Amino acid sequence: MGFWKTLFGGADEAPEDEKKTSEARQFDLLKYDGVKAMRMGQFDYAVKCFREALKIEDDLEVHDYLQQALTRNGNIAEAIDELKIMSQAQPDNVQLLIHMAHLAYMEEDYDLMESICQQAEALSPEQAQVHYQYAQACLGHGDLIGAIARLTKSIALDEELLDARLLRGQTLLKMGELKGAQEDADYLLQHTEGQEDVLLLSARLLHACGQDQQAIARYDEVTAVNPFQIDAYRERGKIKFDMGDKQGAEEDMQKVLELNPQEMADVSGDYSAEGIEQRVKQAYSNMNPFGI
């Protein structure tokens, strides 16, 4: 029997070749089981599959799948570790660094984010997204001036990167630079439609400029776009209260409480007509509703 296998090319596989074939088959099974599990939302199982596959073969595609599964499972720090491995293997891949910086932002690790952005900038100094992320790191460190400089650079490189213009407008408003913030808000209003964060920025600017009726109307647009935008109810209610509209302030505060009952846990009493002025005043005095 052995003679005929040899003669017709059917010789038994060498033990080491058989082991490699078995491992390759096992690697493929683990890899595709992990992908299937990830698509089904079973991220714990997907992570286990990908980790076992990597014990067999160090494969960049599997590292990528693993970081995706870890991210979806909330294990951001471990996902960053996988991206570091991928970046070491592909040191010129700026998109990997951009993604890593985004995850560092999610972790609020602004030191790591800044370090990653420095690497990305060295690779691609004209990449608008890199400067935008660098600005986010600056804001995380409380460096508003540095953030404005980075955002301005980002916008100069890509005027269609509206996130950079929005963040610059928000930062300028926080700094009290209303003219510059208004220019960004006007541009965004012209180039977007029904964008919640843009409308919210515009409403805050209108209030900061003393145009409270217009601000209320803009907040109305925000809540029409997103009925769960708690900041809009909170901020609009504060304006109504300051304008003497106690009923309107009560309605907005009730909405705030409905959306987030814990927010006003330290405010005693219900929000009925009786005592509304004192209670709403207490409610609004316990917060900085505009965050500026």
PDB file of C-alpha atoms in Angstrom:
ATOM      1  CA  MET A   1       0.000   0.000   0.000  1.00  0.00           C
ATOM      2  CA  GLY A   2       2.867   2.348   0.910  1.00  0.00           C
ATOM      3  CA  PHE A   3       4.480   1.581  -2.461  1.00  0.00           C
ATOM      4  CA  TRP A   4       1.413   2.696  -4.412  1.00  0.00           C
ATOM      5  CA  LYS A   5       1.081   5.938  -2.362  1.00  0.00           C
ATOM      6  CA  THR A   6       4.670   6.756  -3.116  1.00  0.00           C
ATOM      7  CA  LEU A   7       4.325   5.877  -6.789  1.00  0.00           C
ATOM      8  CA  PHE A   8       1.244   8.028  -7.362  1.00  0.00           C
ATOM      9  CA  GLY A   9       2.202  10.979  -5.121  1.00  0.00           C
ATOM     10  CA  GLY A  10       0.098   9.927  -2.183  1.00  0.00           C
ATOM     11  CA  ALA A  11       2.884   9.567   0.384  1.00  0.00           C
ATOM     12  CA  ASP A  12       1.971  10.195   4.019  1.00  0.00           C
ATOM     13  CA  GLU A  13       2.514  13.815   5.089  1.00  0.00           C
ATOM     14  CA  ALA A  14       5.572  14.440   7.252  1.00  0.00           C
ATOM     15  CA  PRO A  15       4.678  15.060  10.923  1.00  0.00           C
ATOM     16  CA  GLU A  16       5.893  18.682  10.836  1.00  0.00           C
ATOM     17  CA  ASP A  17       3.920  19.378   7.656  1.00  0.00           C
ATOM     18  CA  GLU A  18       0.848  17.756   9.144  1.00  0.00           C
ATOM     19  CA  LYS A  19       1.199  19.969  12.224  1.00  0.00           C
ATOM     20  CA  LYS A  20       1.479  23.108  10.073  1.00  0.00           C
ATOM     21  CA  THR A  21      -1.592  22.107   8.076  1.00  0.00           C
ATOM     22  CA  SER A  22      -3.559  21.475  11.264  1.00  0.00           C
ATOM     23  CA  GLU A  23      -2.487  24.813  12.761  1.00  0.00           C
ATOM     24  CA  ALA A  24      -3.369  26.691   9.581  1.00  0.00           C
ATOM     25  CA  ARG A  25      -6.803  25.080   9.591  1.00  0.00           C
ATOM     26  CA  GLN A  26      -7.275  25.913  13.268  1.00  0.00           C
ATOM     27  CA  PHE A  27      -6.121  29.505  12.676  1.00  0.00           C
ATOM     28  CA  ASP A  28      -8.665  29.988   9.898  1.00  0.00           C
ATOM     29  CA  LEU A  29     -11.471  28.501  12.007  1.00  0.00           C
ATOM     30  CA  LEU A  30     -10.687  30.765  14.972  1.00  0.00           C
ATOM     31  CA  LYS A  31     -10.341  33.829  12.758  1.00  0.00           C
ATOM     32  CA  TYR A  32     -13.622  33.389  10.951  1.00  0.00           C
ATOM     33  CA  ASP A  33     -15.486  32.253  14.051  1.00  0.00           C
ATOM     34  CA  GLY A  34     -14.300  35.494  15.658  1.00  0.00           C
ATOM     35  CA  VAL A  35     -15.483  37.568  12.718  1.00  0.00           C
ATOM     36  CA  LYS A  36     -18.851  35.834  12.782  1.00  0.00           C
ATOM     37  CA  ALA A  37     -19.175  36.348  16.543  1.00  0.00           C
ATOM     38  CA  MET A  38     -18.284  40.039  16.180  1.00  0.00           C
ATOM     39  CA  ARG A  39     -20.958  40.526  13.524  1.00  0.00           C
ATOM     40  CA  MET A  40     -23.470  38.924  15.888  1.00  0.00           C
ATOM     41  CA  GLY A  41     -22.455  41.242  18.711  1.00  0.00           C
ATOM     42  CA  GLN A  42     -20.790  38.476  20.729  1.00  0.00           C
ATOM     43  CA  PHE A  43     -17.656  40.482  21.444  1.00  0.00           C
ATOM     44  CA  ASP A  44     -16.388  38.483  24.432  1.00  0.00           C
ATOM     45  CA  TYR A  45     -16.319  35.313  22.342  1.00  0.00           C
ATOM     46  CA  ALA A  46     -14.820  37.178  19.379  1.00  0.00           C
ATOM     47  CA  VAL A  47     -11.968  38.424  21.569  1.00  0.00           C
ATOM     48  CA  LYS A  48     -11.253  34.871  22.761  1.00  0.00           C
ATOM     49  CA  CYS A  49     -11.198  33.573  19.189  1.00  0.00           C
ATOM     50  CA  PHE A  50      -8.852  36.271  17.960  1.00  0.00           C
ATOM     51  CA  ARG A  51      -6.477  35.871  20.906  1.00  0.00           C
ATOM     52  CA  GLU A  52      -6.283  32.097  20.325  1.00  0.00           C
ATOM     53  CA  ALA A  53      -5.690  32.668  16.612  1.00  0.00           C
ATOM     54  CA  LEU A  54      -2.807  35.014  17.396  1.00  0.00           C
ATOM     55  CA  LYS A  55      -1.176  32.296  19.497  1.00  0.00           C
ATOM     56  CA  ILE A  56      -0.946  30.283  16.289  1.00  0.00           C
ATOM     57  CA  GLU A  57       0.035  33.089  13.914  1.00  0.00           C
ATOM     58  CA  ASP A  58       0.919  36.743  14.458  1.00  0.00           C
ATOM     59  CA  ASP A  59      -1.377  38.217  11.815  1.00  0.00           C
ATOM     60  CA  LEU A  60      -2.021  41.965  11.398  1.00  0.00           C
ATOM     61  CA  GLU A  61      -5.542  41.423  10.094  1.00  0.00           C
ATOM     62  CA  VAL A  62      -6.408  39.497  13.251  1.00  0.00           C
ATOM     63  CA  HIS A  63      -4.851  42.243  15.395  1.00  0.00           C
ATOM     64  CA  ASP A  64      -7.168  44.667  13.597  1.00  0.00           C
ATOM     65  CA  TYR A  65     -10.208  42.482  14.202  1.00  0.00           C
ATOM     66  CA  LEU A  66      -9.176  42.129  17.836  1.00  0.00           C
ATOM     67  CA  GLN A  67      -8.887  45.874  18.402  1.00  0.00           C
ATOM     68  CA  GLN A  68     -12.332  46.335  16.843  1.00  0.00           C
ATOM     69  CA  ALA A  69     -13.860  43.710  19.136  1.00  0.00           C
ATOM     70  CA  LEU A  70     -12.080  45.130  22.194  1.00  0.00           C
ATOM     71  CA  THR A  71     -13.309  48.635  21.343  1.00  0.00           C
ATOM     72  CA  ARG A  72     -16.882  47.469  20.917  1.00  0.00           C
ATOM     73  CA  ASN A  73     -16.576  45.625  24.216  1.00  0.00           C
ATOM     74  CA  GLY A  74     -15.359  48.750  26.026  1.00  0.00           C
ATOM     75  CA  ASN A  75     -11.775  47.559  26.498  1.00  0.00           C
ATOM     76  CA  ILE A  76     -10.261  50.685  24.987  1.00  0.00           C
ATOM     77  CA  ALA A  77      -6.819  50.466  26.611  1.00  0.00           C
ATOM     78  CA  GLU A  78      -6.351  46.922  25.287  1.00  0.00           C
ATOM     79  CA  ALA A  79      -7.524  48.030  21.839  1.00  0.00           C
ATOM     80  CA  ILE A  80      -4.854  50.738  21.892  1.00  0.00           C
ATOM     81  CA  ASP A  81      -2.240  48.068  22.667  1.00  0.00           C
ATOM     82  CA  GLU A  82      -3.298  46.176  19.545  1.00  0.00           C
ATOM     83  CA  LEU A  83      -3.042  49.323  17.454  1.00  0.00           C
ATOM     84  CA  LYS A  84       0.462  49.904  18.818  1.00  0.00           C
ATOM     85  CA  ILE A  85       1.462  46.462  17.565  1.00  0.00           C
ATOM     86  CA  MET A  86      -0.007  47.262  14.161  1.00  0.00           C
ATOM     87  CA  SER A  87       1.679  50.665  14.068  1.00  0.00           C
ATOM     88  CA  GLN A  88       5.080  49.116  14.851  1.00  0.00           C
ATOM     89  CA  ALA A  89       4.603  46.820  11.877  1.00  0.00           C
ATOM     90  CA  GLN A  90       3.431  49.706   9.657  1.00  0.00           C
ATOM     91  CA  PRO A  91       5.288  52.786  10.970  1.00  0.00           C
ATOM     92  CA  ASP A  92       4.286  54.951   7.993  1.00  0.00           C
ATOM     93  CA  ASN A  93       0.553  54.320   8.363  1.00  0.00           C
ATOM     94  CA  VAL A  94      -0.814  57.645   9.617  1.00  0.00           C
ATOM     95  CA  GLN A  95      -4.394  56.362   9.635  1.00  0.00           C
ATOM     96  CA  LEU A  96      -3.470  53.878  12.357  1.00  0.00           C
ATOM     97  CA  LEU A  97      -2.128  56.747  14.455  1.00  0.00           C
ATOM     98  CA  ILE A  98      -5.262  58.808  13.846  1.00  0.00           C
ATOM     99  CA  HIS A  99      -7.407  55.908  15.017  1.00  0.00           C
ATOM    100  CA  MET A 100      -5.173  55.349  18.024  1.00  0.00           C
ATOM    101  CA  ALA A 101      -5.426  59.036  18.951  1.00  0.00           C
ATOM    102  CA  HIS A 102      -9.205  58.775  18.761  1.00  0.00           C
ATOM    103  CA  LEU A 103      -9.203  55.866  21.208  1.00  0.00           C
ATOM    104  CA  ALA A 104      -6.834  57.763  23.513  1.00  0.00           C
ATOM    105  CA  TYR A 105      -9.359  60.625  23.423  1.00  0.00           C
ATOM    106  CA  MET A 106     -12.113  58.215  24.418  1.00  0.00           C
ATOM    107  CA  GLU A 107      -9.928  57.158  27.365  1.00  0.00           C
ATOM    108  CA  GLU A 108      -9.232  60.824  28.207  1.00  0.00           C
ATOM    109  CA  ASP A 109      -5.528  59.987  28.072  1.00  0.00           C
ATOM    110  CA  TYR A 110      -4.411  63.331  26.697  1.00  0.00           C
ATOM    111  CA  ASP A 111      -0.689  62.717  27.277  1.00  0.00           C
ATOM    112  CA  LEU A 112      -0.825  59.616  25.087  1.00  0.00           C
ATOM    113  CA  MET A 113      -3.015  61.425  22.580  1.00  0.00           C
ATOM    114  CA  GLU A 114      -0.529  64.284  22.286  1.00  0.00           C
ATOM    115  CA  SER A 115       2.353  61.851  21.829  1.00  0.00           C
ATOM    116  CA  ILE A 116       0.474  60.010  19.070  1.00  0.00           C
ATOM    117  CA  CYS A 117      -0.414  63.279  17.339  1.00  0.00           C
ATOM    118  CA  GLN A 118       3.251  64.303  17.362  1.00  0.00           C
ATOM    119  CA  GLN A 119       4.128  61.048  15.581  1.00  0.00           C
ATOM    120  CA  ALA A 120       1.297  61.554  13.093  1.00  0.00           C
ATOM    121  CA  GLU A 121       2.290  65.157  12.422  1.00  0.00           C
ATOM    122  CA  ALA A 122       5.874  64.095  11.711  1.00  0.00           C
ATOM    123  CA  LEU A 123       4.543  61.640   9.118  1.00  0.00           C
ATOM    124  CA  SER A 124       1.884  63.874   7.604  1.00  0.00           C
ATOM    125  CA  PRO A 125       2.172  67.563   8.605  1.00  0.00           C
ATOM    126  CA  GLU A 126      -0.557  68.589   6.149  1.00  0.00           C
ATOM    127  CA  GLN A 127      -3.145  66.159   7.528  1.00  0.00           C
ATOM    128  CA  ALA A 128      -6.033  68.296   8.838  1.00  0.00           C
ATOM    129  CA  GLN A 129      -7.415  65.510  11.026  1.00  0.00           C
ATOM    130  CA  VAL A 130      -4.127  65.280  12.922  1.00  0.00           C
ATOM    131  CA  HIS A 131      -4.238  68.965  13.861  1.00  0.00           C
ATOM    132  CA  TYR A 132      -7.879  68.594  14.897  1.00  0.00           C
ATOM    133  CA  GLN A 133      -6.998  65.729  17.213  1.00  0.00           C
ATOM    134  CA  TYR A 134      -3.988  67.644  18.516  1.00  0.00           C
ATOM    135  CA  ALA A 135      -6.406  70.440  19.402  1.00  0.00           C
ATOM    136  CA  GLN A 136      -8.556  67.974  21.336  1.00  0.00           C
ATOM    137  CA  ALA A 137      -5.461  66.944  23.303  1.00  0.00           C
ATOM    138  CA  CYS A 138      -4.673  70.612  23.986  1.00  0.00           C
ATOM    139  CA  LEU A 139      -8.183  71.143  25.337  1.00  0.00           C
ATOM    140  CA  GLY A 140      -7.792  68.075  27.508  1.00  0.00           C
ATOM    141  CA  HIS A 141      -4.765  69.786  29.049  1.00  0.00           C
ATOM    142  CA  GLY A 142      -6.641  73.072  29.402  1.00  0.00           C
ATOM    143  CA  ASP A 143      -4.575  74.787  26.704  1.00  0.00           C
ATOM    144  CA  LEU A 144      -7.248  76.818  24.930  1.00  0.00           C
ATOM    145  CA  ILE A 145      -4.806  79.030  23.010  1.00  0.00           C
ATOM    146  CA  GLY A 146      -2.916  76.017  21.685  1.00  0.00           C
ATOM    147  CA  ALA A 147      -6.195  74.400  20.703  1.00  0.00           C
ATOM    148  CA  ILE A 148      -7.301  77.467  18.736  1.00  0.00           C
ATOM    149  CA  ALA A 149      -3.984  77.512  16.872  1.00  0.00           C
ATOM    150  CA  ARG A 150      -4.307  73.833  15.959  1.00  0.00           C
ATOM    151  CA  LEU A 151      -7.936  74.175  14.914  1.00  0.00           C
ATOM    152  CA  THR A 152      -7.147  77.183  12.751  1.00  0.00           C
ATOM    153  CA  LYS A 153      -4.393  75.173  11.055  1.00  0.00           C
ATOM    154  CA  SER A 154      -6.782  72.258  10.555  1.00  0.00           C
ATOM    155  CA  ILE A 155      -9.420  74.479   8.965  1.00  0.00           C
ATOM    156  CA  ALA A 156      -6.825  76.118   6.704  1.00  0.00           C
ATOM    157  CA  LEU A 157      -5.840  72.666   5.450  1.00  0.00           C
ATOM    158  CA  ASP A 158      -9.412  71.447   5.000  1.00  0.00           C
ATOM    159  CA  GLU A 159     -12.272  73.917   5.243  1.00  0.00           C
ATOM    160  CA  GLU A 160     -14.739  71.040   4.881  1.00  0.00           C
ATOM    161  CA  LEU A 161     -13.639  69.543   8.211  1.00  0.00           C
ATOM    162  CA  LEU A 162     -16.658  71.006   9.977  1.00  0.00           C
ATOM    163  CA  ASP A 163     -15.870  69.298  13.283  1.00  0.00           C
ATOM    164  CA  ALA A 164     -12.778  71.492  13.569  1.00  0.00           C
ATOM    165  CA  ARG A 165     -14.768  74.650  12.917  1.00  0.00           C
ATOM    166  CA  LEU A 166     -17.419  73.584  15.428  1.00  0.00           C
ATOM    167  CA  LEU A 167     -14.825  72.903  18.109  1.00  0.00           C
ATOM    168  CA  ARG A 168     -13.140  76.226  17.395  1.00  0.00           C
ATOM    169  CA  GLY A 169     -16.444  78.049  17.704  1.00  0.00           C
ATOM    170  CA  GLN A 170     -17.201  76.289  21.003  1.00  0.00           C
ATOM    171  CA  THR A 171     -13.731  77.090  22.329  1.00  0.00           C
ATOM    172  CA  LEU A 172     -13.886  80.744  21.272  1.00  0.00           C
ATOM    173  CA  LEU A 173     -17.254  81.049  23.008  1.00  0.00           C
ATOM    174  CA  LYS A 174     -15.743  79.570  26.165  1.00  0.00           C
ATOM    175  CA  MET A 175     -12.973  82.183  25.925  1.00  0.00           C
ATOM    176  CA  GLY A 176     -15.508  84.987  25.475  1.00  0.00           C
ATOM    177  CA  GLU A 177     -14.333  85.684  21.906  1.00  0.00           C
ATOM    178  CA  LEU A 178     -17.855  86.138  20.582  1.00  0.00           C
ATOM    179  CA  LYS A 179     -16.983  87.662  17.219  1.00  0.00           C
ATOM    180  CA  GLY A 180     -14.796  84.762  16.144  1.00  0.00           C
ATOM    181  CA  ALA A 181     -17.232  82.235  17.541  1.00  0.00           C
ATOM    182  CA  GLN A 182     -20.072  83.899  15.637  1.00  0.00           C
ATOM    183  CA  GLU A 183     -18.141  83.695  12.371  1.00  0.00           C
ATOM    184  CA  ASP A 184     -17.689  79.955  12.852  1.00  0.00           C
ATOM    185  CA  ALA A 185     -21.330  79.506  13.844  1.00  0.00           C
ATOM    186  CA  ASP A 186     -22.550  81.450  10.787  1.00  0.00           C
ATOM    187  CA  TYR A 187     -20.367  79.350   8.478  1.00  0.00           C
ATOM    188  CA  LEU A 188     -21.654  76.141  10.033  1.00  0.00           C
ATOM    189  CA  LEU A 189     -25.285  77.238   9.774  1.00  0.00           C
ATOM    190  CA  GLN A 190     -24.744  77.930   6.070  1.00  0.00           C
ATOM    191  CA  HIS A 191     -23.103  74.578   5.421  1.00  0.00           C
ATOM    192  CA  THR A 192     -25.225  72.266   7.567  1.00  0.00           C
ATOM    193  CA  GLU A 193     -28.908  71.655   8.056  1.00  0.00           C
ATOM    194  CA  GLY A 194     -30.493  70.587  11.334  1.00  0.00           C
ATOM    195  CA  GLN A 195     -27.156  69.729  12.934  1.00  0.00           C
ATOM    196  CA  GLU A 196     -27.776  69.556  16.667  1.00  0.00           C
ATOM    197  CA  ASP A 197     -24.380  70.760  17.931  1.00  0.00           C
ATOM    198  CA  VAL A 198     -24.317  73.636  15.453  1.00  0.00           C
ATOM    199  CA  LEU A 199     -27.767  74.821  16.527  1.00  0.00           C
ATOM    200  CA  LEU A 200     -26.739  74.523  20.169  1.00  0.00           C
ATOM    201  CA  LEU A 201     -23.639  76.655  19.566  1.00  0.00           C
ATOM    202  CA  SER A 202     -25.756  79.250  17.764  1.00  0.00           C
ATOM    203  CA  ALA A 203     -28.291  79.341  20.610  1.00  0.00           C
ATOM    204  CA  ARG A 204     -25.560  79.875  23.193  1.00  0.00           C
ATOM    205  CA  LEU A 205     -24.053  82.665  21.128  1.00  0.00           C
ATOM    206  CA  LEU A 206     -27.399  84.396  20.739  1.00  0.00           C
ATOM    207  CA  HIS A 207     -27.828  84.299  24.502  1.00  0.00           C
ATOM    208  CA  ALA A 208     -24.269  85.528  25.102  1.00  0.00           C
ATOM    209  CA  CYS A 209     -25.014  88.462  22.774  1.00  0.00           C
ATOM    210  CA  GLY A 210     -28.174  89.330  24.710  1.00  0.00           C
ATOM    211  CA  GLN A 211     -30.585  88.125  22.016  1.00  0.00           C
ATOM    212  CA  ASP A 212     -32.605  85.930  24.332  1.00  0.00           C
ATOM    213  CA  GLN A 213     -35.819  85.646  22.307  1.00  0.00           C
ATOM    214  CA  GLN A 214     -33.808  84.518  19.284  1.00  0.00           C
ATOM    215  CA  ALA A 215     -31.851  82.171  21.534  1.00  0.00           C
ATOM    216  CA  ILE A 216     -35.063  80.547  22.770  1.00  0.00           C
ATOM    217  CA  ALA A 217     -36.223  80.071  19.184  1.00  0.00           C
ATOM    218  CA  ARG A 218     -32.900  78.424  18.349  1.00  0.00           C
ATOM    219  CA  TYR A 219     -33.173  76.141  21.363  1.00  0.00           C
ATOM    220  CA  ASP A 220     -36.612  75.199  20.045  1.00  0.00           C
ATOM    221  CA  GLU A 221     -34.886  74.043  16.858  1.00  0.00           C
ATOM    222  CA  VAL A 222     -32.445  71.967  18.908  1.00  0.00           C
ATOM    223  CA  THR A 223     -35.200  70.144  20.790  1.00  0.00           C
ATOM    224  CA  ALA A 224     -37.093  69.608  17.540  1.00  0.00           C
ATOM    225  CA  VAL A 225     -34.025  67.854  16.110  1.00  0.00           C
ATOM    226  CA  ASN A 226     -33.329  65.929  19.330  1.00  0.00           C
ATOM    227  CA  PRO A 227     -36.105  65.797  21.951  1.00  0.00           C
ATOM    228  CA  PHE A 228     -33.603  64.260  24.386  1.00  0.00           C
ATOM    229  CA  GLN A 229     -31.061  67.119  24.269  1.00  0.00           C
ATOM    230  CA  ILE A 230     -30.976  67.834  27.986  1.00  0.00           C
ATOM    231  CA  ASP A 231     -28.593  70.811  27.692  1.00  0.00           C
ATOM    232  CA  ALA A 232     -31.088  72.603  25.478  1.00  0.00           C
ATOM    233  CA  TYR A 233     -33.891  72.280  28.033  1.00  0.00           C
ATOM    234  CA  ARG A 234     -31.593  73.276  30.873  1.00  0.00           C
ATOM    235  CA  GLU A 235     -30.183  76.334  29.118  1.00  0.00           C
ATOM    236  CA  ARG A 236     -33.495  77.449  27.629  1.00  0.00           C
ATOM    237  CA  GLY A 237     -35.133  77.116  31.046  1.00  0.00           C
ATOM    238  CA  LYS A 238     -32.489  79.353  32.615  1.00  0.00           C
ATOM    239  CA  ILE A 239     -33.144  82.055  30.019  1.00  0.00           C
ATOM    240  CA  LYS A 240     -36.900  81.797  30.543  1.00  0.00           C
ATOM    241  CA  PHE A 241     -36.447  82.050  34.297  1.00  0.00           C
ATOM    242  CA  ASP A 242     -34.251  85.143  33.981  1.00  0.00           C
ATOM    243  CA  MET A 243     -36.876  86.679  31.677  1.00  0.00           C
ATOM    244  CA  GLY A 244     -39.590  86.080  34.283  1.00  0.00           C
ATOM    245  CA  ASP A 245     -41.293  83.218  32.447  1.00  0.00           C
ATOM    246  CA  LYS A 246     -41.741  81.001  35.504  1.00  0.00           C
ATOM    247  CA  GLN A 247     -44.111  78.583  33.807  1.00  0.00           C
ATOM    248  CA  GLY A 248     -41.750  78.094  30.882  1.00  0.00           C
ATOM    249  CA  ALA A 249     -38.825  77.625  33.246  1.00  0.00           C
ATOM    250  CA  GLU A 250     -40.814  75.064  35.221  1.00  0.00           C
ATOM    251  CA  GLU A 251     -41.672  73.113  32.073  1.00  0.00           C
ATOM    252  CA  ASP A 252     -38.040  72.981  30.973  1.00  0.00           C
ATOM    253  CA  MET A 253     -36.866  71.995  34.452  1.00  0.00           C
ATOM    254  CA  GLN A 254     -39.459  69.241  34.553  1.00  0.00           C
ATOM    255  CA  LYS A 255     -38.031  67.979  31.258  1.00  0.00           C
ATOM    256  CA  VAL A 256     -34.513  68.058  32.689  1.00  0.00           C
ATOM    257  CA  LEU A 257     -35.685  66.026  35.671  1.00  0.00           C
ATOM    258  CA  GLU A 258     -37.527  63.612  33.407  1.00  0.00           C
ATOM    259  CA  LEU A 259     -34.426  62.993  31.309  1.00  0.00           C
ATOM    260  CA  ASN A 260     -32.032  62.896  34.249  1.00  0.00           C
ATOM    261  CA  PRO A 261     -33.738  62.503  37.657  1.00  0.00           C
ATOM    262  CA  GLN A 262     -30.395  62.390  39.461  1.00  0.00           C
ATOM    263  CA  GLU A 263     -29.331  65.808  38.242  1.00  0.00           C
ATOM    264  CA  MET A 264     -31.475  67.666  40.738  1.00  0.00           C
ATOM    265  CA  ALA A 265     -31.347  65.183  43.598  1.00  0.00           C
ATOM    266  CA  ASP A 266     -30.109  67.911  45.955  1.00  0.00           C
ATOM    267  CA  VAL A 267     -33.065  70.192  45.217  1.00  0.00           C
ATOM    268  CA  SER A 268     -35.889  69.625  47.668  1.00  0.00           C
ATOM    269  CA  GLY A 269     -39.574  69.966  46.895  1.00  0.00           C
ATOM    270  CA  ASP A 270     -41.633  69.216  43.837  1.00  0.00           C
ATOM    271  CA  TYR A 271     -42.114  71.489  40.873  1.00  0.00           C
ATOM    272  CA  SER A 272     -45.702  72.530  41.296  1.00  0.00           C
ATOM    273  CA  ALA A 273     -47.085  75.996  40.882  1.00  0.00           C
ATOM    274  CA  GLU A 274     -46.649  76.557  44.617  1.00  0.00           C
ATOM    275  CA  GLY A 275     -43.146  77.753  45.375  1.00  0.00           C
ATOM    276  CA  ILE A 276     -42.031  77.431  41.763  1.00  0.00           C
ATOM    277  CA  GLU A 277     -39.966  80.615  41.805  1.00  0.00           C
ATOM    278  CA  GLN A 278     -37.924  79.585  44.845  1.00  0.00           C
ATOM    279  CA  ARG A 279     -37.468  76.002  43.717  1.00  0.00           C
ATOM    280  CA  VAL A 280     -36.574  76.762  40.118  1.00  0.00           C
ATOM    281  CA  LYS A 281     -34.243  79.503  41.308  1.00  0.00           C
ATOM    282  CA  GLN A 282     -32.557  76.969  43.577  1.00  0.00           C
ATOM    283  CA  ALA A 283     -32.371  74.490  40.730  1.00  0.00           C
ATOM    284  CA  TYR A 284     -30.739  76.915  38.326  1.00  0.00           C
ATOM    285  CA  SER A 285     -28.402  78.340  40.974  1.00  0.00           C
ATOM    286  CA  ASN A 286     -26.987  74.834  41.494  1.00  0.00           C
ATOM    287  CA  MET A 287     -25.691  74.567  37.941  1.00  0.00           C
ATOM    288  CA  ASN A 288     -23.728  76.452  35.359  1.00  0.00           C
ATOM    289  CA  PRO A 289     -26.192  75.678  32.573  1.00  0.00           C
ATOM    290  CA  PHE A 290     -24.181  77.077  29.691  1.00  0.00           C
ATOM    291  CA  GLY A 291     -20.924  75.384  30.618  1.00  0.00           C
ATOM    292  CA  ILE A 292     -18.902  78.521  29.859  1.00  0.00           C
TER     293      ILE A 292
END
